[in-house]
Backbone as a ProteinNet text record, in pm:
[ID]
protein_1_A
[PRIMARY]
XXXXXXXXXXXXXXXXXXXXXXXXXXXXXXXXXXXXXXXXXXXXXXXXXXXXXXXXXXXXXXXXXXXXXXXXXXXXXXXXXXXXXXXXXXXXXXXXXXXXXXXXXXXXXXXXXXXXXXXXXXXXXXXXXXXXXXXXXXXXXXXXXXXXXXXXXXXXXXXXXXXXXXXXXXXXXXXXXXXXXXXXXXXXXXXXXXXXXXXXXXXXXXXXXXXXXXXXXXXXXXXXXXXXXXXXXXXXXXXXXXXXXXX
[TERTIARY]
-188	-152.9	-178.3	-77.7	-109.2	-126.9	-185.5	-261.2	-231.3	-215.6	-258.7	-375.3	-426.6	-545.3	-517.1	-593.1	-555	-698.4	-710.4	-894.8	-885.4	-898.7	-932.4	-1036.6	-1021.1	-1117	-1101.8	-1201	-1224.2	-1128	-1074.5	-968.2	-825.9	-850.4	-719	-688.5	-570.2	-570.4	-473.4	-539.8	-427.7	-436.9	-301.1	-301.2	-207	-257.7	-104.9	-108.3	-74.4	-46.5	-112	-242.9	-355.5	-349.3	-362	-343.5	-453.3	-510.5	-646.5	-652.4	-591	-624.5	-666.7	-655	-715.2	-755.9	-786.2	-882.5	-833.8	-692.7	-613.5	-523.5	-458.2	-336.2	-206.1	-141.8	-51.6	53.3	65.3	163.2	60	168.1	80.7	70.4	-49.6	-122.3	-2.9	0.5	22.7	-58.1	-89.5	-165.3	-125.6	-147.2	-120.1	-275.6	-262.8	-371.3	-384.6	-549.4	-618.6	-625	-556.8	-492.8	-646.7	-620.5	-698.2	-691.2	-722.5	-875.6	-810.2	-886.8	-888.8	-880.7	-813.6	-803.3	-680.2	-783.5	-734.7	-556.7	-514	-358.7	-283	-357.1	-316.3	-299.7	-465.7	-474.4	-398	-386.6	-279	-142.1	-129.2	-1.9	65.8	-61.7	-42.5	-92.2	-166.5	-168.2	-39.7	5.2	167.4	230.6	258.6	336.7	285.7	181.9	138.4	192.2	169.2	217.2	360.7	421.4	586	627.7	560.6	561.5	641.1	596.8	581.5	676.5	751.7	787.6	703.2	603.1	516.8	507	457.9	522.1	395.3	308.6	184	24.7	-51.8	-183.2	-233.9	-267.9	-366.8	-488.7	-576.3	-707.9	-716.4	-796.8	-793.6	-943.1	-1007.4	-1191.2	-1165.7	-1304.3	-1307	-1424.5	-1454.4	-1591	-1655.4	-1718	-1802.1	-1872.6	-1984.3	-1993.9	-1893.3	-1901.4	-1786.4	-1848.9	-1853.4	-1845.5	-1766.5	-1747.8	-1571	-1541.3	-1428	-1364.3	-1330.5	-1493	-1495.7	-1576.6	-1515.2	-1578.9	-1706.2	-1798.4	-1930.6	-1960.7	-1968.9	-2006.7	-1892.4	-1875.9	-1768.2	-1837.4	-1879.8	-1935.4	-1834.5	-1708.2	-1672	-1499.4	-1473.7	-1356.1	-1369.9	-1283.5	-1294.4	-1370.2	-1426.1	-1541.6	-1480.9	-1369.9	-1307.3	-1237.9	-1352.6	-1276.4	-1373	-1527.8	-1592.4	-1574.9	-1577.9	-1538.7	-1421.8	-1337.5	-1229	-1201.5	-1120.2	-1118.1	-960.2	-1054.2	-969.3	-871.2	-886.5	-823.5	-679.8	-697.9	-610.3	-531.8	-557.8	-494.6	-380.9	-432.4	-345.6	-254.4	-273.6	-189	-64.3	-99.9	-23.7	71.6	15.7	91.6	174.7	140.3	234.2	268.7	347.8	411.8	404.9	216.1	218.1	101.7	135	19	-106.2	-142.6	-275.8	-361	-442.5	-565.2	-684.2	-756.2	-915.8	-970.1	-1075.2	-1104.2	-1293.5	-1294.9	-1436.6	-1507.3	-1620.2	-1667	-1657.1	-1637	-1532.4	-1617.6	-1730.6	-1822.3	-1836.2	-1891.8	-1912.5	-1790.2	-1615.1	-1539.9	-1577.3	-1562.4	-1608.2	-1709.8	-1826.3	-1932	-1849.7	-1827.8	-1749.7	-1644.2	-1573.8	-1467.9	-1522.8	-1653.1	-1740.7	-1812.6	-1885.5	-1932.8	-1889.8	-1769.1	-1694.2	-1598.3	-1520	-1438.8	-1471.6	-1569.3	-1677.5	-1758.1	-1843.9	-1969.2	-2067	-2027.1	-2163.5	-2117.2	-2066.9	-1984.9	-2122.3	-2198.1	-2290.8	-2420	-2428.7	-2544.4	-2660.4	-2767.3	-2845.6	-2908.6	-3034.1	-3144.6	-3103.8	-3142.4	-3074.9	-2993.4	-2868.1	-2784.2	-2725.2	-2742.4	-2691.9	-2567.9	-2435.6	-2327.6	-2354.4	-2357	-2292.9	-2151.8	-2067.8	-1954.5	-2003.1	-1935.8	-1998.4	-1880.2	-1830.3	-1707.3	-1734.2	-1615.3	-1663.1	-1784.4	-1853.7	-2001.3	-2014	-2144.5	-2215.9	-2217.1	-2110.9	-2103.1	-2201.6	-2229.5	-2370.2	-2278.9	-2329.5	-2325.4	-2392.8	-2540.4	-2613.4	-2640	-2655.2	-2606.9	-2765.1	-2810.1	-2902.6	-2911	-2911.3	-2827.9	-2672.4	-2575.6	-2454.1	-2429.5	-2550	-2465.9	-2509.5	-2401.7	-2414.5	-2468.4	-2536	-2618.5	-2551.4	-2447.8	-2333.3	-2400.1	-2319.3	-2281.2	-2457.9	-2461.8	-2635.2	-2617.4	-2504.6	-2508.2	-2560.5	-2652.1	-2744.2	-2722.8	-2621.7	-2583.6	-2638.8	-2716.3	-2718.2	-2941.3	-2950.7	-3121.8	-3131.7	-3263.9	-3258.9	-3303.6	-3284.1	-3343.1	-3336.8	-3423.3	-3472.9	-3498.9	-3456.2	-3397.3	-3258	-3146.4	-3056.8	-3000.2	-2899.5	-2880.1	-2850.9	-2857.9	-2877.4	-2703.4	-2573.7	-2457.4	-2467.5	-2468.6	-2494.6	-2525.9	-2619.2	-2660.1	-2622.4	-2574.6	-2563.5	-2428.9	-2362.8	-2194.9	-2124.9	-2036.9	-1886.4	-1884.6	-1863.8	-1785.9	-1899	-2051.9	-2143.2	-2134.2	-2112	-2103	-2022.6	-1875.9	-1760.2	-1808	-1835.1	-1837.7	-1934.3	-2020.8	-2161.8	-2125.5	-2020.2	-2003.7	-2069.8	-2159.2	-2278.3	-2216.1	-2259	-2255.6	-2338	-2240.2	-2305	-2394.4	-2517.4	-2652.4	-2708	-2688.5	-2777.5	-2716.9	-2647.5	-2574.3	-2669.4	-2636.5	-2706.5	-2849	-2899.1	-3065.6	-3125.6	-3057.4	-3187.8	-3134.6	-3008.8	-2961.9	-2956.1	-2841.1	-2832.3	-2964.4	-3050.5	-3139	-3279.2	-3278.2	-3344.1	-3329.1	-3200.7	-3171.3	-3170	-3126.7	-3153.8	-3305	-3400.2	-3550.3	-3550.3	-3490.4	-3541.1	-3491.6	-3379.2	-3326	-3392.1	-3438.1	-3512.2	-3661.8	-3677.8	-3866.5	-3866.6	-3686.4	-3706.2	-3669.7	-3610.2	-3505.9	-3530.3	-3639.3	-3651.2	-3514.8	-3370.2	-3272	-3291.6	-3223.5	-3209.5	-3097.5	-3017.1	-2897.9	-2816.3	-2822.1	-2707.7	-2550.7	-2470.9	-2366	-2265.5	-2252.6	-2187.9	-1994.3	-1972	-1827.3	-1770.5	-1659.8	-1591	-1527.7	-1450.1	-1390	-1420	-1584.8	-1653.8	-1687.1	-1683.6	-1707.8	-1633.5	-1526.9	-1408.9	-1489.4	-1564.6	-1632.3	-1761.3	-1842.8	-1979.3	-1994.7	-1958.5	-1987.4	-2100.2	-2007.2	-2031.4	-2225.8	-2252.4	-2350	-2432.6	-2418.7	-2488.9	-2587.9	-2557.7	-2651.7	-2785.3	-2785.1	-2860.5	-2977.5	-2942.5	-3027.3	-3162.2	-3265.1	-3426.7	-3498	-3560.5	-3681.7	-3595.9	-3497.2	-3478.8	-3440.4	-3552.9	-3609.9	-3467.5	-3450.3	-3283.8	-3188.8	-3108.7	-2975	-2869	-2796.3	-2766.2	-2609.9	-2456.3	-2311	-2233.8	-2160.9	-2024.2	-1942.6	-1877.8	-1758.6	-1672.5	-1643.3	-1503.2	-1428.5	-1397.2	-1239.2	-1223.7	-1310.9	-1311.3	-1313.1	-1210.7	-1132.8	-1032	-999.4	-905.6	-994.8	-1125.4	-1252.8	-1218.7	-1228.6	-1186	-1062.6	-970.1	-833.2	-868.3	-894.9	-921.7	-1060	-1147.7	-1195.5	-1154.4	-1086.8	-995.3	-889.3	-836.3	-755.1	-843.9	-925.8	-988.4	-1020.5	-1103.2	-1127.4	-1033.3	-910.5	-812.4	-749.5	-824	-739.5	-904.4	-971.1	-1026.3	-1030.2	-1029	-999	-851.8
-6305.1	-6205.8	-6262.4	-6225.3	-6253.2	-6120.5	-6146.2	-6092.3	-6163.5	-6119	-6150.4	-6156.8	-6281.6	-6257.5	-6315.7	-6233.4	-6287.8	-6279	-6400.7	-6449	-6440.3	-6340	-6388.4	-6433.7	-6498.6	-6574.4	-6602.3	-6657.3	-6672	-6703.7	-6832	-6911.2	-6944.4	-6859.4	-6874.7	-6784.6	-6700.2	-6607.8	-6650.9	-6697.6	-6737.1	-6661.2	-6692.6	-6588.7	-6658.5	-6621.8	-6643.6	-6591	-6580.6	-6540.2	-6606.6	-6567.6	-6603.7	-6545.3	-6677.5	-6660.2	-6640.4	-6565.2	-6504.7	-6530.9	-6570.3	-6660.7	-6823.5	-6882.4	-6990.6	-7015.1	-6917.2	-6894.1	-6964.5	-6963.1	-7085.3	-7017.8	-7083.4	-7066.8	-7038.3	-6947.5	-6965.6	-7035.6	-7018.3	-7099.2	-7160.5	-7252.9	-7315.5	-7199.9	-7206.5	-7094.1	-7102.6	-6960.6	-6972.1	-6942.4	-6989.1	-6988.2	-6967.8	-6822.9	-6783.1	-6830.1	-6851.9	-6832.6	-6726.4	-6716.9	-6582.3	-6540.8	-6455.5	-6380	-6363.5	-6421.6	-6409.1	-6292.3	-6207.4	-6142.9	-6068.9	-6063.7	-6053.8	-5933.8	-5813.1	-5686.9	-5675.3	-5472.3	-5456.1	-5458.1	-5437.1	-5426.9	-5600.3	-5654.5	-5791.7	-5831.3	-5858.8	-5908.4	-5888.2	-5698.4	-5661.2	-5739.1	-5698.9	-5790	-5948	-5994	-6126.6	-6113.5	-6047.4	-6008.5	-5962.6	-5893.3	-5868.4	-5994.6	-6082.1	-6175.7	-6274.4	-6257.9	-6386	-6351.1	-6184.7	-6138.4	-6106.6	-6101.3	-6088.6	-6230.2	-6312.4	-6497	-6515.1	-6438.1	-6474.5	-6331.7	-6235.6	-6102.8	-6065.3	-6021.3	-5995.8	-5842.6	-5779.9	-5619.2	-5598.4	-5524	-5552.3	-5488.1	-5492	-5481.7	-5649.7	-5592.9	-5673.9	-5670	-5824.9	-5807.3	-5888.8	-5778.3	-5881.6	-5913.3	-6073.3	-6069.1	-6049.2	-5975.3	-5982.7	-5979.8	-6111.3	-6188.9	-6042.5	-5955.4	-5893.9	-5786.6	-5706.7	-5589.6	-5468.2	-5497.3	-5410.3	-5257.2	-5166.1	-5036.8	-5000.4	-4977.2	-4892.5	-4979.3	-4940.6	-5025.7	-5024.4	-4938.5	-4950.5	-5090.4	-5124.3	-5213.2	-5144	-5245.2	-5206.6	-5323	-5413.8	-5540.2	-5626.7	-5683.8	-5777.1	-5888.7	-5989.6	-6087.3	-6174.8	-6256.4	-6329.4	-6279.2	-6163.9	-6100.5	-5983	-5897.5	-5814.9	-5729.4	-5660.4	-5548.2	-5420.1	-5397.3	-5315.4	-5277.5	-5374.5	-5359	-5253.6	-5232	-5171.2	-5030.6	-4939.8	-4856.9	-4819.1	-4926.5	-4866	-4885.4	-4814.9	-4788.3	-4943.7	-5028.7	-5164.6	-5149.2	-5080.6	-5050.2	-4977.7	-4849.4	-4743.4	-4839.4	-4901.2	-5001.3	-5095.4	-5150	-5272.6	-5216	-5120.6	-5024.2	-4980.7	-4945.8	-4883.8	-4975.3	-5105.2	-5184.4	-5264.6	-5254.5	-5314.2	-5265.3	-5097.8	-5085.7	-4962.6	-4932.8	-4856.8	-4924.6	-5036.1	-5160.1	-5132.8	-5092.2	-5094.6	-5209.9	-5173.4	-5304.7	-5291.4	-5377.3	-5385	-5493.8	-5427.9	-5514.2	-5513.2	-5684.2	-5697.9	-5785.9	-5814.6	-5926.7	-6070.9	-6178.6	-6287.2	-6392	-6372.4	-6464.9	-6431	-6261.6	-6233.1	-6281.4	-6221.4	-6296.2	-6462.2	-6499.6	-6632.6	-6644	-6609.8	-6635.2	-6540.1	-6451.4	-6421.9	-6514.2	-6580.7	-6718	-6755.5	-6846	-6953.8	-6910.5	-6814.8	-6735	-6747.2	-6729.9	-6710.8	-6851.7	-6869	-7034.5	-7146.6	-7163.4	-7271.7	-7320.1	-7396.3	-7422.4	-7326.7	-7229.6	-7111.7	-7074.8	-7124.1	-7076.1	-7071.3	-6980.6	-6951.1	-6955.9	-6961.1	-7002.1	-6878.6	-6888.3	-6748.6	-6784.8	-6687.3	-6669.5	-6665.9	-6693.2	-6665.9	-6793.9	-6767.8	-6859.3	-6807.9	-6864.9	-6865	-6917.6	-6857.9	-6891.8	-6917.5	-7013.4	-7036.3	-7062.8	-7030.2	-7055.5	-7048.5	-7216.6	-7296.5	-7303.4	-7235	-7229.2	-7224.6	-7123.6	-7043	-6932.3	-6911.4	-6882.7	-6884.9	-6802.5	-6849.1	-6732.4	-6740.9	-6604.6	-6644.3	-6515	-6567.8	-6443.8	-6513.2	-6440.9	-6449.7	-6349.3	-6338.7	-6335.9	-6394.3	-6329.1	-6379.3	-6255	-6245.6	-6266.2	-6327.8	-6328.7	-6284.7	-6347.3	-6321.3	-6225.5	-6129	-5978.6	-5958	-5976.6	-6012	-5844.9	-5912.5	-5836.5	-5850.7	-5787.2	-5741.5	-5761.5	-5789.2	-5795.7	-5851.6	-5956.5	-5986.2	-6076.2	-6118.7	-6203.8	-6246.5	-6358.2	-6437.6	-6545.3	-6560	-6650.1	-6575.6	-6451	-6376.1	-6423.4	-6443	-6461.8	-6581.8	-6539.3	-6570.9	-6746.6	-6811.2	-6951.3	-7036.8	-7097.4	-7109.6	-6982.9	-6869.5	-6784	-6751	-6832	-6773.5	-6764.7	-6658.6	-6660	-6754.8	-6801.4	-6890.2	-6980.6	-6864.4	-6931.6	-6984.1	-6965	-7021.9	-7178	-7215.6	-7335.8	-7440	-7378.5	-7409.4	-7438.1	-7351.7	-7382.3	-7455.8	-7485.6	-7551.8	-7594.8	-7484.1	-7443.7	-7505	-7478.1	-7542.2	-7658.8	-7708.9	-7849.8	-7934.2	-7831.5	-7915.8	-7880.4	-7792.9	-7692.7	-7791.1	-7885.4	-7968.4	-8099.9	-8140.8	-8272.9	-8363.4	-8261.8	-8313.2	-8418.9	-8531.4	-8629.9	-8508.7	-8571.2	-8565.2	-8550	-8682.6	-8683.4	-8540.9	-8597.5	-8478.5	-8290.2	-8288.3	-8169.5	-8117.6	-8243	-8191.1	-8208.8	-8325.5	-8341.8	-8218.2	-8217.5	-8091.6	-8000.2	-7933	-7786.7	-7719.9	-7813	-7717	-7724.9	-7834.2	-7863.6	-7743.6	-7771.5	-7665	-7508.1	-7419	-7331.9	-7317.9	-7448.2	-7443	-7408.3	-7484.8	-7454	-7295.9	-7229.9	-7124.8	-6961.9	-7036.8	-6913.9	-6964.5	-7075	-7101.6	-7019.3	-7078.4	-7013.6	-6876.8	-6790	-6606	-6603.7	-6660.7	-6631.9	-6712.8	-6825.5	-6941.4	-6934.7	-7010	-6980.2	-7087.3	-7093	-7151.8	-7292.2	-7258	-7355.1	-7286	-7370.2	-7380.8	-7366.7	-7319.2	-7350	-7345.3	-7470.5	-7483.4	-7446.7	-7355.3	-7328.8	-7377.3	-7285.1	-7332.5	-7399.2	-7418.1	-7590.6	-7748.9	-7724.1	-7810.7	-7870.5	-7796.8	-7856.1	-7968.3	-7963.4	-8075.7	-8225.6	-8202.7	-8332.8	-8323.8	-8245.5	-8285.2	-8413.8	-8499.9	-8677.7	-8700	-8626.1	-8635.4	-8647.5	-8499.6	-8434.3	-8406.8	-8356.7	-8308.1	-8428.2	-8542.3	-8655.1	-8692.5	-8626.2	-8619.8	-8525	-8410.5	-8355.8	-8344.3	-8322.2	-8358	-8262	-8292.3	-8197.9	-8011.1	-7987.3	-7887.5	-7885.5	-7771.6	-7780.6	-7708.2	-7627.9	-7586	-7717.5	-7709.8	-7769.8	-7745.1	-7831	-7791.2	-7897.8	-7752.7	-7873.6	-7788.6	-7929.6	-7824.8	-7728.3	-7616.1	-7524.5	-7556.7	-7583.5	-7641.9	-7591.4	-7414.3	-7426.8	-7420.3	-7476.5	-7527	-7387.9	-7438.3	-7327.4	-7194.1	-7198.9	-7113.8	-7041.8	-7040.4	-6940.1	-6794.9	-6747.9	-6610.8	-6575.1	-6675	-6617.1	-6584.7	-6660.7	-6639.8	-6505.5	-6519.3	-6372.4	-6274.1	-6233.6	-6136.7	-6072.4	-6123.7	-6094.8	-6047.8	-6111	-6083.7	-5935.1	-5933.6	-5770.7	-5676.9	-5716.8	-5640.8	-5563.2	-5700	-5665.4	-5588.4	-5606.4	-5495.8	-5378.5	-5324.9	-5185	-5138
-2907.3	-2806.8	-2667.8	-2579.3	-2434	-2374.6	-2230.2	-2136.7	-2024	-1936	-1775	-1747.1	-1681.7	-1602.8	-1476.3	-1339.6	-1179.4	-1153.4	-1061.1	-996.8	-848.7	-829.6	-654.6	-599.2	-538.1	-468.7	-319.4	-284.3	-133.4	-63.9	-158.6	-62.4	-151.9	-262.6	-347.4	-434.9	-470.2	-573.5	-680.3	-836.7	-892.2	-1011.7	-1110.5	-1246.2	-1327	-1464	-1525.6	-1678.7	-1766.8	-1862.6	-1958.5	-2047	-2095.2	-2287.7	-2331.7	-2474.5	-2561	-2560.9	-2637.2	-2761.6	-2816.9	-2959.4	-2969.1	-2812.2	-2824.4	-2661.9	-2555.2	-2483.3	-2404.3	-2330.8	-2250.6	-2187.6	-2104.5	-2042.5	-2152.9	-2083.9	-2195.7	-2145.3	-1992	-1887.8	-1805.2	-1703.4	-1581.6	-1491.5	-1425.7	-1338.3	-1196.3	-1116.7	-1009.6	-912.9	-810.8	-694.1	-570.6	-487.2	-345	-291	-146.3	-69.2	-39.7	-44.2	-2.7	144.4	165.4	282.3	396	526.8	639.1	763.1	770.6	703.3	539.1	420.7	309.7	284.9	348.5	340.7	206.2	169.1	47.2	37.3	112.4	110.8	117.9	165.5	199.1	52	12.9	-89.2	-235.2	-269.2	-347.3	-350.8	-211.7	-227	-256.4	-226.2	-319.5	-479.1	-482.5	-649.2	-694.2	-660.2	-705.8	-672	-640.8	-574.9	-713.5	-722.1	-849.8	-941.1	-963.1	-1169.9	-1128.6	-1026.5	-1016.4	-1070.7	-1022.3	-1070.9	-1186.6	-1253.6	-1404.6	-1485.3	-1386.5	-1444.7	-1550.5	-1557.9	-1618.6	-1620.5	-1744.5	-1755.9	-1892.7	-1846.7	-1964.9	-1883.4	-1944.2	-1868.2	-1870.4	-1688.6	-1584.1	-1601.6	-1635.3	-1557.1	-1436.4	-1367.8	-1223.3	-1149	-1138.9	-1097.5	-909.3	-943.8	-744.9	-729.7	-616.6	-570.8	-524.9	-608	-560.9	-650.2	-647.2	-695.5	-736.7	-892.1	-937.6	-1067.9	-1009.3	-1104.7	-1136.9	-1243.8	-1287	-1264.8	-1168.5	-1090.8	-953.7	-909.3	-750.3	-686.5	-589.9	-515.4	-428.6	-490	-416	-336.5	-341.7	-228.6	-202.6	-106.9	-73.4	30.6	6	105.8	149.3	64.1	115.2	111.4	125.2	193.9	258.1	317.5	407.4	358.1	447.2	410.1	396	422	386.6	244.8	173.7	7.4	-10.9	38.9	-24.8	-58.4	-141.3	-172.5	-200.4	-253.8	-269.5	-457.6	-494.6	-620	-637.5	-664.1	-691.2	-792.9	-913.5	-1027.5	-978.9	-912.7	-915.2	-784.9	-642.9	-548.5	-662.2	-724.2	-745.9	-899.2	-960.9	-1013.9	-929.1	-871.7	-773.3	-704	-698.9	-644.2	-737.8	-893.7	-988.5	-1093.8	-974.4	-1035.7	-1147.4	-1161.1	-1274.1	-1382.5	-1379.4	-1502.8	-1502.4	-1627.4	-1626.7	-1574.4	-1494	-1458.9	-1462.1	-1541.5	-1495.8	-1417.8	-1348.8	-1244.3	-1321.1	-1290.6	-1320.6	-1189.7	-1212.5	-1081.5	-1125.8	-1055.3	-1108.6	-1174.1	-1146.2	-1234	-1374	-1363.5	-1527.3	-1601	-1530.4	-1586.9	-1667.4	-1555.3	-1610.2	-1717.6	-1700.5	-1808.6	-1929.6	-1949.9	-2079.5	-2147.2	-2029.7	-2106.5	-2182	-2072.7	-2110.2	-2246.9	-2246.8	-2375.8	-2519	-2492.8	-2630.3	-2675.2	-2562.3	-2553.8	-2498	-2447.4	-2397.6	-2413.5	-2293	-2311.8	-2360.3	-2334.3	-2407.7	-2542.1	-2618.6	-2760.5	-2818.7	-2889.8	-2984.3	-2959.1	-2815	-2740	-2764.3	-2781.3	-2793.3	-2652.2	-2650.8	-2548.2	-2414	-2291.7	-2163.2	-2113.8	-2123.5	-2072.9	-1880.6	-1804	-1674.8	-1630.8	-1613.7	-1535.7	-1395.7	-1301.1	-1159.4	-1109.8	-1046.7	-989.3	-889.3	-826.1	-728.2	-661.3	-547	-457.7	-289.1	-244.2	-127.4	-152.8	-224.4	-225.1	-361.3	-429.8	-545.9	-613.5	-764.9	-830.5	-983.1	-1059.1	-1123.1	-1240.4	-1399.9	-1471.5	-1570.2	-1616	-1674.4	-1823.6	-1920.2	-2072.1	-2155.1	-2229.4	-2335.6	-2415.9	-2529.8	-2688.9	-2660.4	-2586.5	-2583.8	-2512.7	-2491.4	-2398.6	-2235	-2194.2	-2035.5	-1965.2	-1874.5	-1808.2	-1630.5	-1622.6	-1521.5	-1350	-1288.6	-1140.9	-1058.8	-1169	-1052.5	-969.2	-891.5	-750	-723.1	-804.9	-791.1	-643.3	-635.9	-473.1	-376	-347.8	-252.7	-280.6	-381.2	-360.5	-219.6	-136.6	-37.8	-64.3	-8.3	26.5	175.2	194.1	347.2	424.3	403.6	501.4	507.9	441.1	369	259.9	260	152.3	76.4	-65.7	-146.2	-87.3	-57.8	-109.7	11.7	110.1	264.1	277.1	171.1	171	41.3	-25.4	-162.1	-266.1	-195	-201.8	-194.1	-234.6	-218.1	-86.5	-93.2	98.4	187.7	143.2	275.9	263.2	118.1	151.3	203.2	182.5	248.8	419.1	451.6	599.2	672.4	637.3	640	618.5	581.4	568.2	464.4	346.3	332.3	193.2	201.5	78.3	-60.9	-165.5	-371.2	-329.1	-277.7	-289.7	-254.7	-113.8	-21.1	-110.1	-100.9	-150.7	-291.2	-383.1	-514	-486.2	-407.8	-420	-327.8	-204.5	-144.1	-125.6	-184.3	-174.4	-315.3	-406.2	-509.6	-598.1	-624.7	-658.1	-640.8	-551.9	-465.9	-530.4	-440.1	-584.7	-696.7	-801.3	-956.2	-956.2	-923.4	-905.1	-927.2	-768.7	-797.7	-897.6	-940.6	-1013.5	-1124.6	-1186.6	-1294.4	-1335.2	-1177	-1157.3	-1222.5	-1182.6	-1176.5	-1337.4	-1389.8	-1542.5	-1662.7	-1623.9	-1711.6	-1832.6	-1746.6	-1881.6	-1964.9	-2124.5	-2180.8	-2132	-2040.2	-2061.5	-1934.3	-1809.1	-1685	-1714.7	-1669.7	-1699.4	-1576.6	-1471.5	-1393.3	-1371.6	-1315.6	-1303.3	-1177.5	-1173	-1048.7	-989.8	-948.1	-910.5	-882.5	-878.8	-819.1	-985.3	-1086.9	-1209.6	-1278.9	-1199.3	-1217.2	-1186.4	-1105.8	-1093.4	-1069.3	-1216.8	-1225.1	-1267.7	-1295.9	-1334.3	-1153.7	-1018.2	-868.6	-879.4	-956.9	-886.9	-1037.5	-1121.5	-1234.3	-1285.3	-1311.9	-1312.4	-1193.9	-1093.2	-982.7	-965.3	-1034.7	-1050.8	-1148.1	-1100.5	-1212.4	-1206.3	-1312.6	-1292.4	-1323.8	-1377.6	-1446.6	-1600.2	-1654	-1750.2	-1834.7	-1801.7	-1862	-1867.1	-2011.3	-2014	-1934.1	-1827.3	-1739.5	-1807.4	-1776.3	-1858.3	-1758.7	-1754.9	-1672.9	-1760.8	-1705.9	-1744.5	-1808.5	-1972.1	-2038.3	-1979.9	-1925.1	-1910.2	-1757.9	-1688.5	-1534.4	-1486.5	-1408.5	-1270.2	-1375.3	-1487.8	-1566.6	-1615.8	-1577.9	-1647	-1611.2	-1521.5	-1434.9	-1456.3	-1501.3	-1518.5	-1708.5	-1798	-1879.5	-1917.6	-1846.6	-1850.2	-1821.2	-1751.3	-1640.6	-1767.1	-1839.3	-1945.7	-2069.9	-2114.4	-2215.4	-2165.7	-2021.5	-2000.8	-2034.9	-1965.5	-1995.6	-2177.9	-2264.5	-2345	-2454.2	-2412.8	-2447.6	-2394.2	-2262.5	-2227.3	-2262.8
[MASK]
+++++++++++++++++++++++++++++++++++++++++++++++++++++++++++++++++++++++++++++++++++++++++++++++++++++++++++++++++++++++++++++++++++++++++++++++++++++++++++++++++++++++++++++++++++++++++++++++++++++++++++++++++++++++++++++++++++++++++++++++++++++++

């Protein structure tokens, strides 16, 4: 069976038609840029623009970098603040058309891929998702059952917030070399989400996972198994659907 799944993100919104019997693409993904400033109408509308891509006619899942109930937006850090409170589900319905959609937060997405078709396949005890981008999305899981919307990128470090220093984006935004990047930033954070969760097993996402060979060898002194994301960057699109096709 296929499903749609769409990932928005900071700086890119992509989707495509996701084959849940073997946890993949079912086509090649399409990708709009994420609309500047990231308002809810903007953004819809490139969500429609992606699943029009593909004439696609079915239920939507769709992740959004932030605190998600139901399917109201409760936090939004790295798009417009004007998502908050808005009922994300019934918006982008509306905008395609009628389609059912669920909206989850884009990490748990991810760690559910990872969970079931990934690196976390059978994993017990506390396993930790990071998606390492334009900021730091976190997805929690216990013996397999995820423990929802804990934004772990937002725990403070130095004085800021964790994604501020720790990210993708700071590192591109910073100029900062592999070394420096993995030795005194992300390093640093692994420390301390360890200190709070002692997990069993890291599980790096995001785009930046494409080239842990860079950075994952650099890091010491954490006591967790620490692997990159098998299904990379298609994690969120592949979770995003699975949501869907269970509601």
């Amino acid at each position: 069976m296929n499903v749609f799944g769409v990932d928005i993100g900071g700086s890119g919104i992509k989707g495509a038609p996701v084959d849940l019997e073997r946890g993949d693409l079912a086509e090649p993904r399409h990708k709009v840029l994420t609309p500047h400033p990231a308002t809810p109408d903007d953004v819809a509308g490139c969500v429609a623009e992606v699943v029009a891509n593909f004439g696609w006619s079915g239920p939507v899942g769709v992740t959004f970098p932030g605190v998600v109930t139901g399917s109201t937006i409760r936090t939004a850090a790295n798009v417009d603040k004007s998502w908050v409170g808005v009922d994300a589900g019934k918006l982008l319905s509306d905008r395609l058309g009628g389609l059912p959609v669920t909206v989850l937060n884009d990490a748990d997405a991810a760690g559910v891929a990872e969970m079931t078709f990934g690196a976390g396949r059978g994993r017990k005890g506390t396993v930790i998702l990071l998606t390492l981008g334009t900021g730091i999305g976190s997805a929690l899981f216990v013996d397999g059952r995820l423990v929802p919307n804990t934004e772990l990128g937002h725990l403070e470090l130095k004085g800021h917030d964790a994604e501020k220093r720790a990210s993708t984006k700071a590192k591109e935004d910073e100029d900062l070399s592999w070394e420096h990047w993995a030795t005194k930033r992300l390093q640093k954070y692994l420390d301390h989400v360890e200190m709070l969760f002692s997990p069993e097993l890291f599980i790096i996402g995001g785009g930046v996972s494409r080239k842990a060979d860079k950075f994952l060898p650099l890091l010491e002194d954490i006591k967790a198994e620490i692997v990159p994301a098998e299904l990379e960057n298609n994690a969120g699109i592949v979770g995003a659907a699975m949501a869907a096709a269970e509601r």
